[in-house]
Structures are given as C-alpha cells and as structure tokens.
Coordinates of C-alpha atoms in Angstrom, one line a residue:
M1 CA -30.2 -47.5 97.8
S2 CA -30.5 -43.6 97.6
G3 CA -27.1 -43.5 96.1
R4 CA -27.6 -46.1 93.5
R5 CA -31.1 -44.4 92.3
T6 CA -28.9 -41.4 91.7
S7 CA -26.3 -42.8 89.7
N8 CA -29.1 -45.1 87.6
N9 CA -30.8 -41.8 86.9
R10 CA -27.6 -40.2 85.2
I11 CA -27.3 -43.2 83.0
R12 CA -27.8 -42.6 79.1
G13 CA -28.4 -44.5 75.8
P14 CA -25.9 -44.4 72.9
Q15 CA -25.7 -40.9 71.3
S16 CA -25.2 -40.1 67.6
A17 CA -22.5 -38.9 65.7
L18 CA -24.3 -35.6 65.2
T19 CA -24.6 -35.1 68.8
D20 CA -21.0 -35.9 69.5
F21 CA -20.0 -33.4 66.9
L22 CA -22.1 -30.6 68.3
A23 CA -20.9 -31.4 71.9
A24 CA -17.2 -31.3 70.5
N25 CA -17.8 -27.9 69.0
N26 CA -19.5 -26.2 71.7
I27 CA -22.7 -26.2 69.8
S28 CA -26.1 -26.1 71.6
A29 CA -29.2 -26.8 69.9
A30 CA -31.1 -24.9 72.5
Q31 CA -28.9 -21.8 71.7
I32 CA -29.6 -22.3 68.0
S33 CA -33.4 -22.4 68.7
A34 CA -33.3 -19.2 70.6
D35 CA -31.0 -17.5 68.0
H36 CA -34.0 -18.3 65.6
E37 CA -36.8 -17.1 67.5
R38 CA -35.1 -13.8 68.3
R39 CA -34.3 -12.9 64.9
R40 CA -38.1 -14.1 63.8
R41 CA -39.2 -11.6 66.6
E42 CA -37.0 -8.9 65.1
A43 CA -38.1 -9.3 61.6
Q44 CA -41.7 -9.2 62.8
G45 CA -41.0 -6.1 64.4
Q46 CA -39.4 -4.3 61.8
A47 CA -42.3 -5.3 59.3
E48 CA -44.6 -3.7 61.5
Q49 CA -42.6 -0.6 61.8
E50 CA -42.3 -0.1 58.0
A51 CA -46.3 -0.9 57.8
A52 CA -47.0 1.8 60.5
A53 CA -44.6 4.3 58.5
N54 CA -46.7 3.4 55.1
G55 CA -50.1 3.5 56.7
T56 CA -50.9 0.1 56.5
I57 CA -52.6 -2.6 58.8
P58 CA -50.9 -5.9 59.3
E59 CA -53.2 -8.9 58.6
E60 CA -53.2 -10.4 62.3
E61 CA -54.4 -7.0 63.4
E62 CA -57.3 -6.8 60.9
Q63 CA -58.2 -10.2 61.8
Q64 CA -58.0 -9.5 65.6
P65 CA -60.6 -6.9 66.8
D66 CA -59.3 -4.1 68.8
E67 CA -60.1 -4.5 72.4
R68 CA -59.2 -0.7 73.2
E69 CA -61.7 2.0 72.9
E70 CA -60.9 4.7 70.1
T71 CA -62.0 8.2 71.0
A72 CA -63.3 10.4 68.0
L73 CA -60.0 12.0 66.9
Q74 CA -58.0 8.7 67.1
K75 CA -60.6 7.1 64.7
K76 CA -60.5 10.2 62.3
K77 CA -56.8 10.0 62.2
R78 CA -56.8 6.4 61.4
K79 CA -59.2 6.6 58.7
R80 CA -57.4 9.4 57.1
A81 CA -54.2 7.3 57.2
E82 CA -56.0 4.2 55.7
D83 CA -57.2 6.6 52.8
R84 CA -53.8 7.6 52.0
A85 CA -52.6 4.1 52.0
R86 CA -55.1 3.2 49.6
E87 CA -54.3 6.1 47.3
K88 CA -50.6 5.1 47.2
I89 CA -51.6 1.6 46.4
K90 CA -53.7 2.9 43.3
E91 CA -50.8 5.1 42.3
S92 CA -48.4 2.4 42.4
K93 CA -50.6 -0.4 40.6
N94 CA -51.3 2.7 37.9
S95 CA -47.5 3.0 37.5
K96 CA -46.6 -0.4 37.1
K97 CA -49.3 -0.8 34.5
Q98 CA -48.0 2.2 32.6
K99 CA -44.6 0.5 32.5
K100 CA -45.7 -2.5 31.2
D101 CA -47.6 -1.0 28.3
K102 CA -44.7 1.0 27.3
K103 CA -42.6 -2.0 27.5
A104 CA -44.9 -4.1 25.6
G105 CA -45.2 -1.6 23.0
S106 CA -41.5 -0.6 22.2
E107 CA -39.7 -1.7 19.3
D108 CA -36.9 -4.3 18.9
D109 CA -34.2 -2.0 18.5
S110 CA -35.1 -0.2 21.9
D111 CA -35.1 -3.6 23.5
A112 CA -31.8 -4.3 22.2
A113 CA -30.4 -1.0 23.2
F114 CA -31.9 -1.6 26.9
D115 CA -30.2 -5.3 26.9
M116 CA -26.8 -3.6 25.7
Y117 CA -26.7 -1.3 28.4
S118 CA -28.7 -3.2 31.0
K119 CA -25.6 -5.2 32.0
S120 CA -22.6 -3.3 33.6
K121 CA -19.2 -3.5 31.8
P122 CA -16.2 -4.9 33.8
L123 CA -13.9 -2.8 35.0
P124 CA -10.1 -2.6 34.0
G125 CA -8.1 -5.3 35.4
Q126 CA -10.9 -7.8 35.6
L127 CA -11.1 -11.1 33.4
E128 CA -13.9 -11.0 30.6
N129 CA -14.8 -13.4 27.7
C130 CA -14.2 -11.8 24.0
E131 CA -17.4 -11.3 22.3
Q132 CA -16.5 -12.4 19.0
C133 CA -13.7 -15.3 19.9
E134 CA -14.9 -16.0 23.4
K135 CA -11.2 -15.7 24.5
R136 CA -10.5 -14.8 28.0
F137 CA -8.7 -11.7 28.3
T138 CA -7.7 -8.9 30.8
V139 CA -10.0 -6.2 30.3
T140 CA -7.9 -2.6 29.9
P141 CA -9.1 1.1 29.6
Y142 CA -8.7 0.6 25.8
S143 CA -10.8 -2.5 25.3
K144 CA -13.4 -1.9 22.5
T145 CA -16.8 -2.7 22.3
G146 CA -18.2 -5.3 20.2
P147 CA -21.3 -4.9 18.0
E148 CA -23.5 -6.7 20.6
G149 CA -22.5 -4.5 23.4
G150 CA -19.7 -7.1 24.7
L151 CA -15.8 -6.4 25.0
L152 CA -13.3 -7.4 22.2
C153 CA -9.8 -8.9 22.9
A154 CA -6.9 -7.0 21.5
K155 CA -6.9 -9.4 18.2
C156 CA -10.6 -8.7 17.6
S157 CA -10.2 -5.0 18.4
K158 CA -7.4 -4.8 15.5
E159 CA -9.4 -6.7 13.0
Q160 CA -12.6 -4.5 13.9
G161 CA -10.5 -1.4 13.4
E162 CA -9.0 -2.5 9.9
Q163 CA -12.8 -3.2 9.1
K164 CA -14.0 0.2 9.9
K165 CA -11.2 1.8 7.9
K166 CA -12.0 -0.4 4.8
D167 CA -15.5 0.6 5.2
A168 CA -14.8 4.1 5.6
K169 CA -12.6 4.2 2.5
A170 CA -15.2 2.7 0.7
T171 CA -17.8 5.1 1.8
A172 CA -15.6 7.9 0.8
R173 CA -14.8 6.5 -2.7
K174 CA -18.5 6.4 -3.3
Q175 CA -19.0 9.8 -2.2
A176 CA -15.7 11.0 -3.9
G177 CA -16.2 14.6 -5.4
P178 CA -14.7 15.3 -9.0
R179 CA -11.4 16.2 -7.8
E180 CA -10.6 12.9 -5.9
K181 CA -12.3 10.8 -8.7
R182 CA -9.9 12.4 -11.3
R183 CA -6.9 12.0 -9.0
Q184 CA -8.1 8.3 -8.7
T185 CA -8.2 8.2 -12.5
E186 CA -4.7 9.7 -13.0
S187 CA -3.5 6.8 -10.9
D188 CA -5.4 4.1 -12.6
K189 CA -3.7 5.6 -15.8
L190 CA -0.2 5.0 -14.5
D191 CA -1.3 1.1 -13.8
G192 CA -2.2 1.2 -17.4
I193 CA -5.7 -0.1 -16.4
I194 CA -7.9 2.7 -17.4
L195 CA -9.2 3.7 -21.0
N196 CA -11.6 6.2 -22.4
G197 CA -15.1 4.9 -21.5
A198 CA -15.8 1.8 -20.1
L199 CA -12.9 -0.9 -18.9
S200 CA -12.4 -3.8 -21.1
L201 CA -12.8 -7.2 -19.7
Q202 CA -9.0 -7.7 -19.8
D203 CA -8.5 -4.7 -17.5
L204 CA -11.5 -5.4 -15.3
C205 CA -10.0 -9.0 -14.6
I206 CA -6.8 -7.3 -13.8
K207 CA -8.2 -4.8 -11.5
T208 CA -10.3 -7.6 -9.9
V209 CA -7.2 -9.7 -9.1
V210 CA -5.3 -6.8 -7.5
S211 CA -8.0 -6.1 -5.3
N212 CA -8.2 -9.8 -4.3
I213 CA -4.4 -10.5 -4.4
H214 CA -4.4 -12.4 -0.9
D215 CA -7.0 -14.8 -2.0
V216 CA -5.5 -15.8 -5.4
E217 CA -4.0 -19.3 -5.2
E218 CA -2.1 -19.3 -8.8
F219 CA -2.1 -17.2 -12.1
G220 CA -2.3 -20.2 -14.4
D221 CA -1.2 -19.7 -18.1
L222 CA -1.5 -16.0 -18.5
P223 CA 0.7 -14.3 -21.0
Q224 CA 4.2 -12.9 -20.0
K225 CA 2.9 -9.3 -20.7
F226 CA 0.2 -9.6 -18.1
I227 CA 2.4 -11.0 -15.5
Q228 CA 4.6 -8.4 -16.0
R229 CA 1.9 -5.8 -15.7
L230 CA 0.7 -7.5 -12.5
G231 CA 4.1 -7.6 -11.3
H232 CA 4.3 -3.6 -11.7
I233 CA 0.8 -2.8 -10.3
L234 CA 1.5 -5.0 -7.0
S235 CA 5.0 -3.7 -6.5
K236 CA 3.2 -0.1 -6.7
K237 CA 1.2 -1.2 -3.7
R238 CA 4.0 -2.6 -1.9
V239 CA 2.5 -5.9 -1.3
I240 CA 5.1 -8.2 -3.0
T241 CA 6.0 -10.6 0.0
A242 CA 6.8 -14.2 0.1
R243 CA 3.4 -15.2 -0.1
T244 CA 2.7 -13.0 -3.5
L245 CA 6.1 -13.8 -5.1
S246 CA 5.1 -17.4 -5.3
L247 CA 2.2 -16.6 -7.7
F248 CA 4.9 -15.4 -10.2
L249 CA 7.0 -18.5 -10.1
Q250 CA 6.6 -21.4 -12.7
L251 CA 9.1 -24.1 -13.8
D252 CA 8.9 -23.0 -17.3
R253 CA 8.9 -19.1 -16.8
D254 CA 12.1 -17.1 -18.2
T255 CA 11.3 -13.7 -17.1
L256 CA 10.6 -11.8 -13.9
D257 CA 10.1 -8.1 -13.2
M258 CA 9.7 -6.7 -9.7
T259 CA 9.8 -3.2 -9.3
D260 CA 9.7 -3.4 -5.6
C261 CA 11.5 -6.4 -3.4
G262 CA 11.9 -4.5 -0.2
A263 CA 9.8 -7.1 1.8
L264 CA 11.6 -10.1 0.4
E265 CA 14.4 -11.7 2.3
V266 CA 17.5 -14.0 1.3
S267 CA 15.3 -17.3 1.4
D268 CA 12.8 -15.6 -0.9
Y269 CA 15.5 -14.7 -3.7
I270 CA 16.6 -18.3 -3.6
T271 CA 13.2 -19.8 -3.6
I272 CA 13.0 -17.5 -7.1
F273 CA 15.5 -19.8 -8.6
S274 CA 14.5 -23.1 -7.1
F275 CA 10.9 -22.7 -8.6
S276 CA 11.8 -21.0 -11.8
P277 CA 15.3 -22.5 -12.5
R278 CA 15.3 -21.4 -16.4
L279 CA 15.2 -17.6 -15.8
K280 CA 17.1 -15.6 -18.6
N281 CA 15.4 -12.0 -17.7
L282 CA 15.8 -11.0 -14.2
S283 CA 14.9 -7.4 -13.0
L284 CA 14.7 -6.8 -9.3
K285 CA 14.5 -3.4 -8.0
Q286 CA 14.9 -2.1 -4.5
A287 CA 16.7 -5.5 -3.4
G288 CA 18.1 -4.7 -0.3
Q289 CA 18.5 -8.2 0.9
F290 CA 20.0 -9.6 -2.1
K291 CA 23.8 -11.1 -0.7
D292 CA 26.1 -13.5 -1.5
E293 CA 24.3 -16.6 -0.8
V294 CA 21.8 -15.8 -3.7
L295 CA 24.7 -15.3 -6.1
D296 CA 26.0 -18.6 -4.8
Y297 CA 23.1 -20.5 -5.5
I298 CA 22.8 -18.9 -8.8
M299 CA 26.3 -20.3 -9.9
E300 CA 25.6 -23.5 -8.1
R301 CA 22.5 -24.2 -10.2
D302 CA 24.1 -22.8 -13.4
I303 CA 20.8 -20.4 -13.9
P304 CA 21.1 -19.3 -17.6
I305 CA 20.7 -15.5 -16.8
R306 CA 21.3 -13.4 -20.1
H307 CA 19.5 -10.2 -19.0
L308 CA 20.4 -9.0 -15.3
K309 CA 19.0 -5.7 -13.6
L310 CA 19.7 -5.3 -9.9
Y311 CA 18.8 -2.2 -7.8
A312 CA 20.4 -1.3 -4.3
T313 CA 21.9 -4.8 -4.0
N314 CA 24.9 -3.2 -1.7
L315 CA 25.0 -6.2 0.7
V316 CA 27.0 -8.2 -2.1
S317 CA 30.6 -7.9 -1.7
D318 CA 32.9 -7.2 -4.3
N319 CA 34.8 -10.8 -4.3
K320 CA 31.4 -12.4 -4.8
W321 CA 30.7 -10.0 -7.6
I322 CA 34.4 -11.1 -9.1
E323 CA 33.5 -14.8 -8.9
F324 CA 30.1 -14.4 -10.4
F325 CA 31.5 -12.3 -13.4
A326 CA 34.3 -15.1 -13.9
K327 CA 31.6 -18.2 -13.8
C328 CA 28.5 -16.6 -15.4
G329 CA 29.3 -13.4 -17.1
H330 CA 30.0 -15.0 -20.6
R331 CA 26.2 -15.3 -20.8
L332 CA 25.3 -11.8 -19.9
E333 CA 24.3 -9.8 -22.7
S334 CA 22.5 -6.9 -20.6
L335 CA 23.8 -5.6 -17.0
Q336 CA 21.8 -2.9 -15.4
L337 CA 23.2 -1.9 -11.8
R338 CA 22.3 1.1 -9.7
D339 CA 22.1 2.6 -6.3
L340 CA 25.4 0.9 -5.4
D341 CA 27.2 3.0 -2.6
Y342 CA 29.1 0.3 -1.0
S343 CA 29.8 -2.4 -3.4
M344 CA 31.2 -2.1 -7.0
D345 CA 34.5 -0.4 -7.2
D346 CA 36.9 0.2 -10.2
E347 CA 38.9 -3.0 -9.7
T348 CA 35.6 -5.0 -9.5
F349 CA 34.4 -3.5 -12.7
L350 CA 37.7 -4.3 -14.4
H351 CA 36.8 -8.0 -13.6
L352 CA 33.2 -7.6 -14.9
V353 CA 34.8 -6.0 -18.5
R354 CA 37.0 -9.0 -18.6
G355 CA 34.4 -11.6 -17.7
C356 CA 31.2 -10.1 -19.8
P357 CA 32.8 -9.9 -23.4
N358 CA 29.1 -10.1 -25.0
L359 CA 27.5 -7.4 -23.2
K360 CA 25.4 -5.4 -25.6
R361 CA 23.8 -3.2 -22.8
L362 CA 25.4 -1.6 -19.9
K363 CA 24.0 0.8 -17.4
L364 CA 25.5 2.2 -14.2
K365 CA 23.5 4.6 -12.2
K366 CA 24.4 6.2 -8.9
C367 CA 27.4 4.0 -8.4
W368 CA 29.7 5.9 -5.8
R369 CA 32.9 4.3 -6.2
L370 CA 33.5 4.3 -9.9
S371 CA 35.7 6.7 -11.4
D372 CA 38.0 7.2 -14.4
P373 CA 39.5 3.5 -14.5
A374 CA 36.0 2.4 -15.3
L375 CA 35.8 4.8 -18.1
G376 CA 39.1 3.4 -19.5
A377 CA 37.9 -0.1 -19.0
I378 CA 34.6 0.6 -20.8
Q379 CA 36.8 0.9 -24.0
E380 CA 37.4 -2.7 -24.4
L381 CA 33.6 -3.8 -24.7
K382 CA 33.3 -3.1 -28.5
G383 CA 30.0 -4.9 -28.8
L384 CA 28.3 -2.3 -26.4
E385 CA 25.1 -0.7 -28.3
H386 CA 23.4 0.9 -25.2
L387 CA 25.3 2.8 -22.5
S388 CA 24.0 4.7 -19.7
L389 CA 26.3 6.1 -16.9
Q390 CA 25.9 8.0 -13.9
F391 CA 28.9 8.5 -11.6
K392 CA 29.2 10.1 -8.3
L393 CA 33.1 10.7 -8.4
P394 CA 34.5 13.5 -10.7
T395 CA 36.0 12.4 -14.0
A396 CA 38.4 13.9 -16.6
A397 CA 36.5 15.3 -19.7
H398 CA 39.4 13.5 -22.0
N399 CA 38.7 10.1 -20.5
L400 CA 34.9 10.5 -21.5
A401 CA 35.8 11.8 -25.0
D402 CA 38.4 8.6 -25.4
M403 CA 35.6 6.4 -24.5
I404 CA 33.0 7.8 -26.9
T405 CA 35.7 7.5 -29.8
A406 CA 36.6 3.8 -28.8
I407 CA 33.0 2.6 -28.7
G408 CA 30.9 5.2 -30.3
S409 CA 30.5 3.7 -33.8
N410 CA 28.1 1.0 -32.5
L411 CA 26.1 2.7 -29.8
R412 CA 22.3 3.3 -30.4
T413 CA 21.7 5.0 -27.0
L414 CA 24.1 7.1 -25.1
S415 CA 23.0 8.6 -21.7
L416 CA 25.5 10.5 -19.8
E417 CA 24.2 12.1 -16.5
D418 CA 26.2 14.3 -13.9
F419 CA 29.3 14.6 -15.9
H420 CA 29.7 18.1 -14.4
D421 CA 33.1 18.8 -16.1
A422 CA 32.8 17.4 -19.3
E423 CA 33.8 19.9 -22.1
N424 CA 33.1 20.7 -25.5
T425 CA 35.5 17.9 -26.6
V426 CA 32.9 15.5 -25.4
L427 CA 30.1 16.8 -28.0
K428 CA 32.9 16.8 -30.5
A429 CA 33.5 13.1 -30.1
V430 CA 29.9 12.5 -30.5
N431 CA 29.6 14.3 -33.6
T432 CA 32.5 12.5 -34.9
H433 CA 32.2 8.9 -34.1
C434 CA 28.5 8.2 -33.3
S435 CA 26.4 7.6 -36.4
Q436 CA 23.8 5.6 -35.3
L437 CA 22.1 6.9 -32.1
Q438 CA 18.5 7.1 -31.4
K439 CA 18.6 8.5 -28.3
L440 CA 20.7 10.9 -26.5
R441 CA 20.7 12.3 -23.1
F442 CA 23.5 14.5 -21.5
T443 CA 22.4 16.3 -18.3
N444 CA 23.8 18.5 -15.3
N445 CA 26.9 20.0 -17.0
D446 CA 28.5 23.1 -16.1
F447 CA 31.1 23.6 -18.9
C448 CA 29.7 22.5 -22.5
T449 CA 28.7 26.0 -24.3
D450 CA 26.1 26.8 -27.0
T451 CA 28.5 26.6 -29.5
G452 CA 29.4 23.0 -28.8
Y453 CA 26.0 21.9 -29.2
T454 CA 25.7 24.0 -32.4
E455 CA 28.8 22.1 -33.9
L456 CA 27.1 18.7 -32.5
F457 CA 24.0 19.1 -34.6
T458 CA 25.8 20.7 -37.8
D459 CA 27.0 18.6 -40.4
W460 CA 26.3 15.4 -38.3
S461 CA 26.0 12.3 -40.1
N462 CA 23.9 10.6 -37.3
P463 CA 19.9 10.0 -38.4
P464 CA 17.3 12.2 -36.6
L465 CA 17.2 11.5 -32.8
S466 CA 14.0 10.3 -31.5
F467 CA 14.8 11.3 -27.7
V468 CA 16.8 14.1 -26.5
D469 CA 17.5 15.1 -22.8
F470 CA 19.6 18.3 -22.3
S471 CA 18.1 18.9 -18.5
G472 CA 20.1 21.3 -16.1
N473 CA 23.1 22.2 -18.6
R474 CA 23.8 25.8 -17.0
S475 CA 26.2 27.6 -15.2
I476 CA 25.4 27.7 -11.6
D477 CA 27.5 30.8 -10.1
Y478 CA 25.7 32.6 -7.3
N479 CA 28.2 35.7 -7.8
N480 CA 27.1 35.8 -11.6
P481 CA 23.3 34.8 -11.2
D482 CA 23.0 35.8 -15.3
G483 CA 25.7 33.7 -16.5
T484 CA 28.8 34.0 -18.3
E485 CA 29.1 36.3 -21.7
E486 CA 29.2 32.9 -23.6
A487 CA 25.9 30.9 -23.1
V488 CA 26.8 27.9 -21.0
G489 CA 24.5 24.8 -21.7
L490 CA 22.0 24.7 -24.5
G491 CA 21.1 28.2 -25.9
T492 CA 19.2 29.5 -29.0
A493 CA 21.7 28.6 -31.5
G494 CA 22.0 25.0 -30.5
F495 CA 18.1 24.9 -29.8
E496 CA 17.7 25.7 -33.4
A497 CA 20.2 23.2 -34.9
L498 CA 18.9 20.6 -32.8
M499 CA 15.1 20.9 -34.1
A500 CA 16.5 21.3 -37.7
H501 CA 18.7 18.2 -37.4
S502 CA 15.9 15.8 -35.5
G503 CA 12.7 17.7 -35.5
S504 CA 11.2 15.6 -38.2
Q505 CA 11.4 12.2 -36.0
L506 CA 11.7 13.4 -32.6
Q507 CA 9.1 12.3 -30.0
T508 CA 10.5 13.4 -26.4
L509 CA 12.1 16.7 -25.9
M510 CA 13.5 17.6 -22.4
I511 CA 15.1 20.8 -22.0
P512 CA 14.2 22.1 -18.5
S513 CA 16.4 24.8 -16.9
C514 CA 18.0 25.6 -20.3
R515 CA 17.6 29.2 -19.4
H516 CA 19.7 30.7 -22.4
I517 CA 17.1 30.1 -24.9
E518 CA 15.8 33.2 -26.1
R519 CA 12.3 34.2 -27.0
E520 CA 13.3 34.7 -30.8
G521 CA 14.7 31.0 -31.0
L522 CA 11.5 29.6 -29.5
E523 CA 9.6 31.6 -31.7
N524 CA 11.5 30.5 -34.8
V525 CA 11.1 26.7 -33.9
F526 CA 7.5 26.7 -33.0
D527 CA 5.7 29.2 -35.5
G528 CA 2.9 27.7 -36.4
K529 CA 4.0 26.9 -39.9
K530 CA 6.9 24.2 -39.4
E531 CA 5.5 21.1 -38.0
Y532 CA 6.7 18.4 -35.8
P533 CA 4.5 15.3 -36.6
V534 CA 5.8 12.8 -34.1
L535 CA 6.7 14.9 -31.3
E536 CA 4.3 13.8 -28.3
T537 CA 6.0 14.7 -25.2
A538 CA 8.1 18.2 -24.1
D539 CA 9.4 19.5 -21.0
I540 CA 10.4 23.3 -21.2
S541 CA 10.1 23.8 -17.3
F542 CA 11.9 26.7 -16.1
V543 CA 12.9 28.0 -19.9
K544 CA 12.2 31.7 -18.4
R545 CA 11.3 33.0 -22.1
V546 CA 8.2 30.6 -22.4
D547 CA 5.0 32.6 -22.3
T548 CA 1.1 32.1 -23.7
P549 CA 2.1 32.9 -27.3
I550 CA 4.8 30.2 -27.1
V551 CA 3.0 27.6 -25.6
A552 CA 0.2 28.1 -28.5
G553 CA 3.1 27.9 -31.1
I554 CA 4.2 24.4 -29.5
L555 CA 0.5 23.2 -29.6
K556 CA 0.0 24.0 -33.0
S557 CA 3.3 23.0 -34.6
C558 CA 2.8 19.7 -32.7
P559 CA -0.4 18.0 -33.8
R560 CA 0.7 14.6 -31.8
M561 CA 1.4 16.5 -28.6
T562 CA -0.2 14.7 -25.6
K563 CA 1.9 16.2 -22.5
L564 CA 3.5 19.4 -22.3
I565 CA 5.2 20.2 -18.8
A566 CA 5.9 23.8 -18.3
F567 CA 6.9 24.1 -14.3
G568 CA 8.3 27.5 -13.8
C569 CA 6.7 29.1 -16.5
F570 CA 5.0 32.2 -14.7
S571 CA 4.2 34.0 -17.8
V572 CA 1.9 31.5 -18.9
R573 CA -1.6 32.0 -18.2
D574 CA -5.3 31.8 -19.6
V575 CA -4.2 28.7 -21.9
T576 CA -7.0 26.9 -23.9
V577 CA -5.5 23.4 -24.2
P578 CA -6.9 21.0 -27.2
K579 CA -8.7 17.8 -26.3
G580 CA -6.1 15.0 -25.6
V581 CA -3.4 17.2 -24.4
A582 CA -2.1 17.4 -20.7
L583 CA -0.6 20.9 -19.7
I584 CA 1.5 20.3 -16.5
G585 CA 2.9 22.6 -14.0
V586 CA 1.2 26.0 -14.9
P587 CA 0.5 27.8 -11.8
N588 CA -1.1 31.0 -13.2
A589 CA -3.2 29.2 -15.6
Q590 CA -7.2 28.8 -15.4
D591 CA -8.3 26.0 -13.2
S592 CA -9.8 23.7 -16.0
I593 CA -6.8 23.7 -18.2
I594 CA -7.5 20.8 -20.1
Q595 CA -10.6 21.8 -22.4
E596 CA -11.8 20.7 -25.9
G597 CA -11.7 23.4 -28.6
G598 CA -9.2 24.8 -30.8
Y599 CA -7.2 28.2 -30.9
D600 CA -6.5 31.1 -33.2
F601 CA -2.6 31.4 -33.8
D602 CA -2.8 34.4 -35.6
M603 CA -4.5 36.3 -32.8
I604 CA -1.5 34.9 -30.3
S605 CA 1.0 36.3 -32.8
A606 CA -0.4 39.7 -32.9
G607 CA -0.5 39.7 -29.1
F608 CA -3.7 38.7 -28.0
G609 CA -4.2 36.0 -25.4
F610 CA -6.5 33.1 -25.2
S611 CA -9.9 33.8 -23.6

C-alpha cells in the first residue's frame, strides 16, 4: 500500500509546450525569478548610493520614521547636507530655464545651423544617401557637403562644383575693373558683336543664343550670314560638337563654315552630307578626323561641292584624293588645303591638276610634301585667278619664275610665303607678266634685294595694289648682323617706289622686320603733306628707324588709319593717338595710349615730342 501511495504521488498531469521547451533547454523558471530579484536589489542599492552622494533622501526613508536616535552633531550634518541638496536642485532648475528661454528666443538661422551640425557625419567607408538625388553611395574623405549639411555623391559633387565656378565667374564679371572690362570688350570685337554704344537687337540676340546654345533646338530660317557668324563664334568657344553641329544642318542649305572641328568624328562628317546634300561651299578647319570614308560618302551621294576648304585632313590617303579628283574634280572652282604634313605629295598633286581644270582659286599652305614638280604642274591651270603657296621643301627660283610667267596674266591675288631661295628674277617675272594684281604677299625671303623691289614697282603696268605684305624679307647671317653692303629685302628705295605706285589705293601695309628702310625714306613717305586716303592698317614692327615723329607722320598722312602695329619700336614714346586709332605693341608709350585729340606735326618735325 505504501509503495502504491508513493508512486501515485509522482503522477502529474499533461505539460504545456512551453514547459517542455524550458525543460529541454535546461531553463528553470525559479532561476529566472531569482536573477530578476537580484538585479532589482542591485539597482535599488545603486540608486541609494547615488542619492547619498547627492545628498538626497529616498522617498521610502522619508516616509518611514527613523527609529534610531540622532545625536546633535549628526542632526546638524544631516540638515547641512539637505540644504546643499536643495541649492543644487534650485541651480539645476534655473539653468534649465535659462537654456529653454535662450532656445526659444534664437532665430531660424541659428536653429538651422544647430540642426546641421547636430547630426554627426558618416565616416569614410560607410554608406550614406546623397542629399540631392538620394542615391546610396560610399563615403570618402573627398565627399562634399550639400547646402543642407548632408553629403553628396560624386556626380552631384561635380555639378555643385561647376555651379560654384559659374557663380564665381558671374560675380567676378560684375565686379570686374576697367582692365578686365576692356579685355572683354576687345574679345567681343573679334566676335563682331560689339558696337559703339548699346548693343543692337540683332547683336543682343546672337549673344543670347551663344550663351544658351545647349538649350537651342534649331536656328530656323536665319540668313546665311548670321549662321556663318554663329559658327565662327561657337568655334572660337570650342563648343562645336555633334549636338551643336546639327543646328547648322538643313536640307536646303548650300554653305557650311566651321573654324574648329576638333571634337567631330567620322560619323559627324557623314551626317553633314546626309542632312545637307546640296552643299556647294564647304569649309572645315582643324578637321583631324576627316577620313577616306567621308570622301567615299561624298562621291557616292554626288554632293555638288564647288568650293572646298579643308585644314589638317592628314588621315585622307593619297589614293583616295586621286579618286576624288577624278570623279568630283571637274566641279571644283576653289580648293584650299592647309596643314598637310602626311598626305598630298607631288604625284597626287599632278592628279589634282588634271582632274580640276576649272579651278579659279588654289591655296596650298604648309604642305610638307610638295616641291618643284608641283610648281611645274600649276602652269597647266590657265584659269587661276587667286594663288597662295607655302611649301616646306626647298624650290628653285627659276621654277617659281616660270610658273608666274605661265599663269601671271590672269592672277588677281598672289601669295608666296617662305620661298627663301627666290631671287630678283621672281620679282621681275611679276613685273613683266602680272598686270591685274590687287593683293601681293611675298614674305620670309633671304635673296631678293632692294634693287629688285625697286624695279618691281617702277614702270609697272599693274593698277595700284590694295594689300601688300613684305614681312620678314631680310638677310639672316649671325656672322654679319648688320647685313650685306647691298640691302637684302625691302629697303629705302623699294619702299618709296612701293608707296609712289600703290599709295593712293593701298588699304593694308605689312612691312615688319624690313630693317633696311632708313629714317630718310620714312620721312619722305610720311611727311605730313602726302596723303594716303584709304590706308587703314599698317604693321611697322621691328623697323628700327621708327620713332615718335615717324608715328606722328603716319597718323597725319593716313586720315583713315584704324590700327597701327609697332612692336619692337623702342624709340616710340609719349604718343598722343587720335580717337578711333589703336596703337599696338609700343612698350615705352604712356599707359593710356588711346586718347582723343589732335597733334601738331610742325612741333614734331622740329624735334619736339608729344606731351
């Protein structure tokens, strides 16, 4: 019986799932309760210790009377501690009240600054959301702060930096002094968008279009001269890309002139002819990516080009040039090629002459592979009216003279640059066979003498020239710095003969580095009595005899003078320049060289300077 009772007492009812889980993981409810009580007692003891340190009395102790008897000394210490505790409580309340009042009275910008710096910034390597685009990015030591205090991703940081630069330029432009404003004015003059006084409506529109070119969708039906003007200005700013190029392309457009195509690719050049298949006048400068594929497209679509100007097209092969001249050369009336240091040799040029019999204008500048055979081939182009040549390889003087003899009768302009070995026979051929020239350029020659130039302008049947450029014609011999006994280059006699022949119609005179022109010749030509009514631009740089009286004589003899260039003329000083004339390159002149007022030439002739 006793055994049955014992076993019956051990029988238990069904257990819950929680009880089974606690038993399986050796978790005891009694142990949990004991741990809770222990933590509660520890927390209560810690609170009592802090209260004793601060001099406060726990509520339970205040409610329960102290059964222990206090001595007079203990009672005095207890009251002193209570007084100190009350003082601390009062000071704490006053401090909180002052902070609260200060915060309530602060302005909005202080609150914004407090909020900006209240949040700590993430460290490099951590992830953060961009303040502007909310894109998740990794923080780096170079991450920039946004306007609201958050961090910016790399893209938004770049955009913020560009915007700051634009704002800084705008601010600097507003605060620019007279020197900066004058520089901007001169730059605008080169663009042709500045006039005396206020801008015209047309110039204002062009300036606005240029400033917002990336927002322009099309130019519409603007006249061709405005389209060309916009092309030059945008090329100067180097913003001609595939996007901006499309603005100049229309189905009925027959002219395209771009002065900087450095950012265009082969596909962009092909796009030109696909959108404007009726192009007749094409000018592309710095066209480095103009390749064989582009000429193939022109020949395939039979583009009716009549006037072609290409600069730096060195990636076009000689065979492709030959094919192009054979198929399309019969239409060409003008061909201008420049900066060809790899393509276009003498053999290719022979095919050019045979395939382009109707050429009236030919310009070949800085073509490194052309030489004497090319000069002989040009003699077959009897219809040429404008010829400009600048070869890199040396040529014989008699070949150059023979070419002028063959085609000189029809020439209107003749430009020969860097033919160092040319002799007086070339100038003699010009005098004999050229009778319709309006422009003559003959520069950087080492052999033609002053006698040759004098004979050129003596008894010449050609009408007065409007443009003359004899720059750099002098002998360069370091062993004989003063030059030879006979003046090499344009000298006094040649200069006087030039002005006697063409002075009445001369508009541009370029004689820099013609060091053999003596003071006597300059005084005879610009004596203040002879007048050159249409001369507007003159370059007398490094003519060592030029001084202040000579400059005064030039200004008096040339009433329409607008620009006088005088670099290296160190004897020119204290010059008073009439209104509307730009004196450039005078190092010793007074700072304000452009002044309004006249001058007394008689005083200058007597040896007195301007004041």
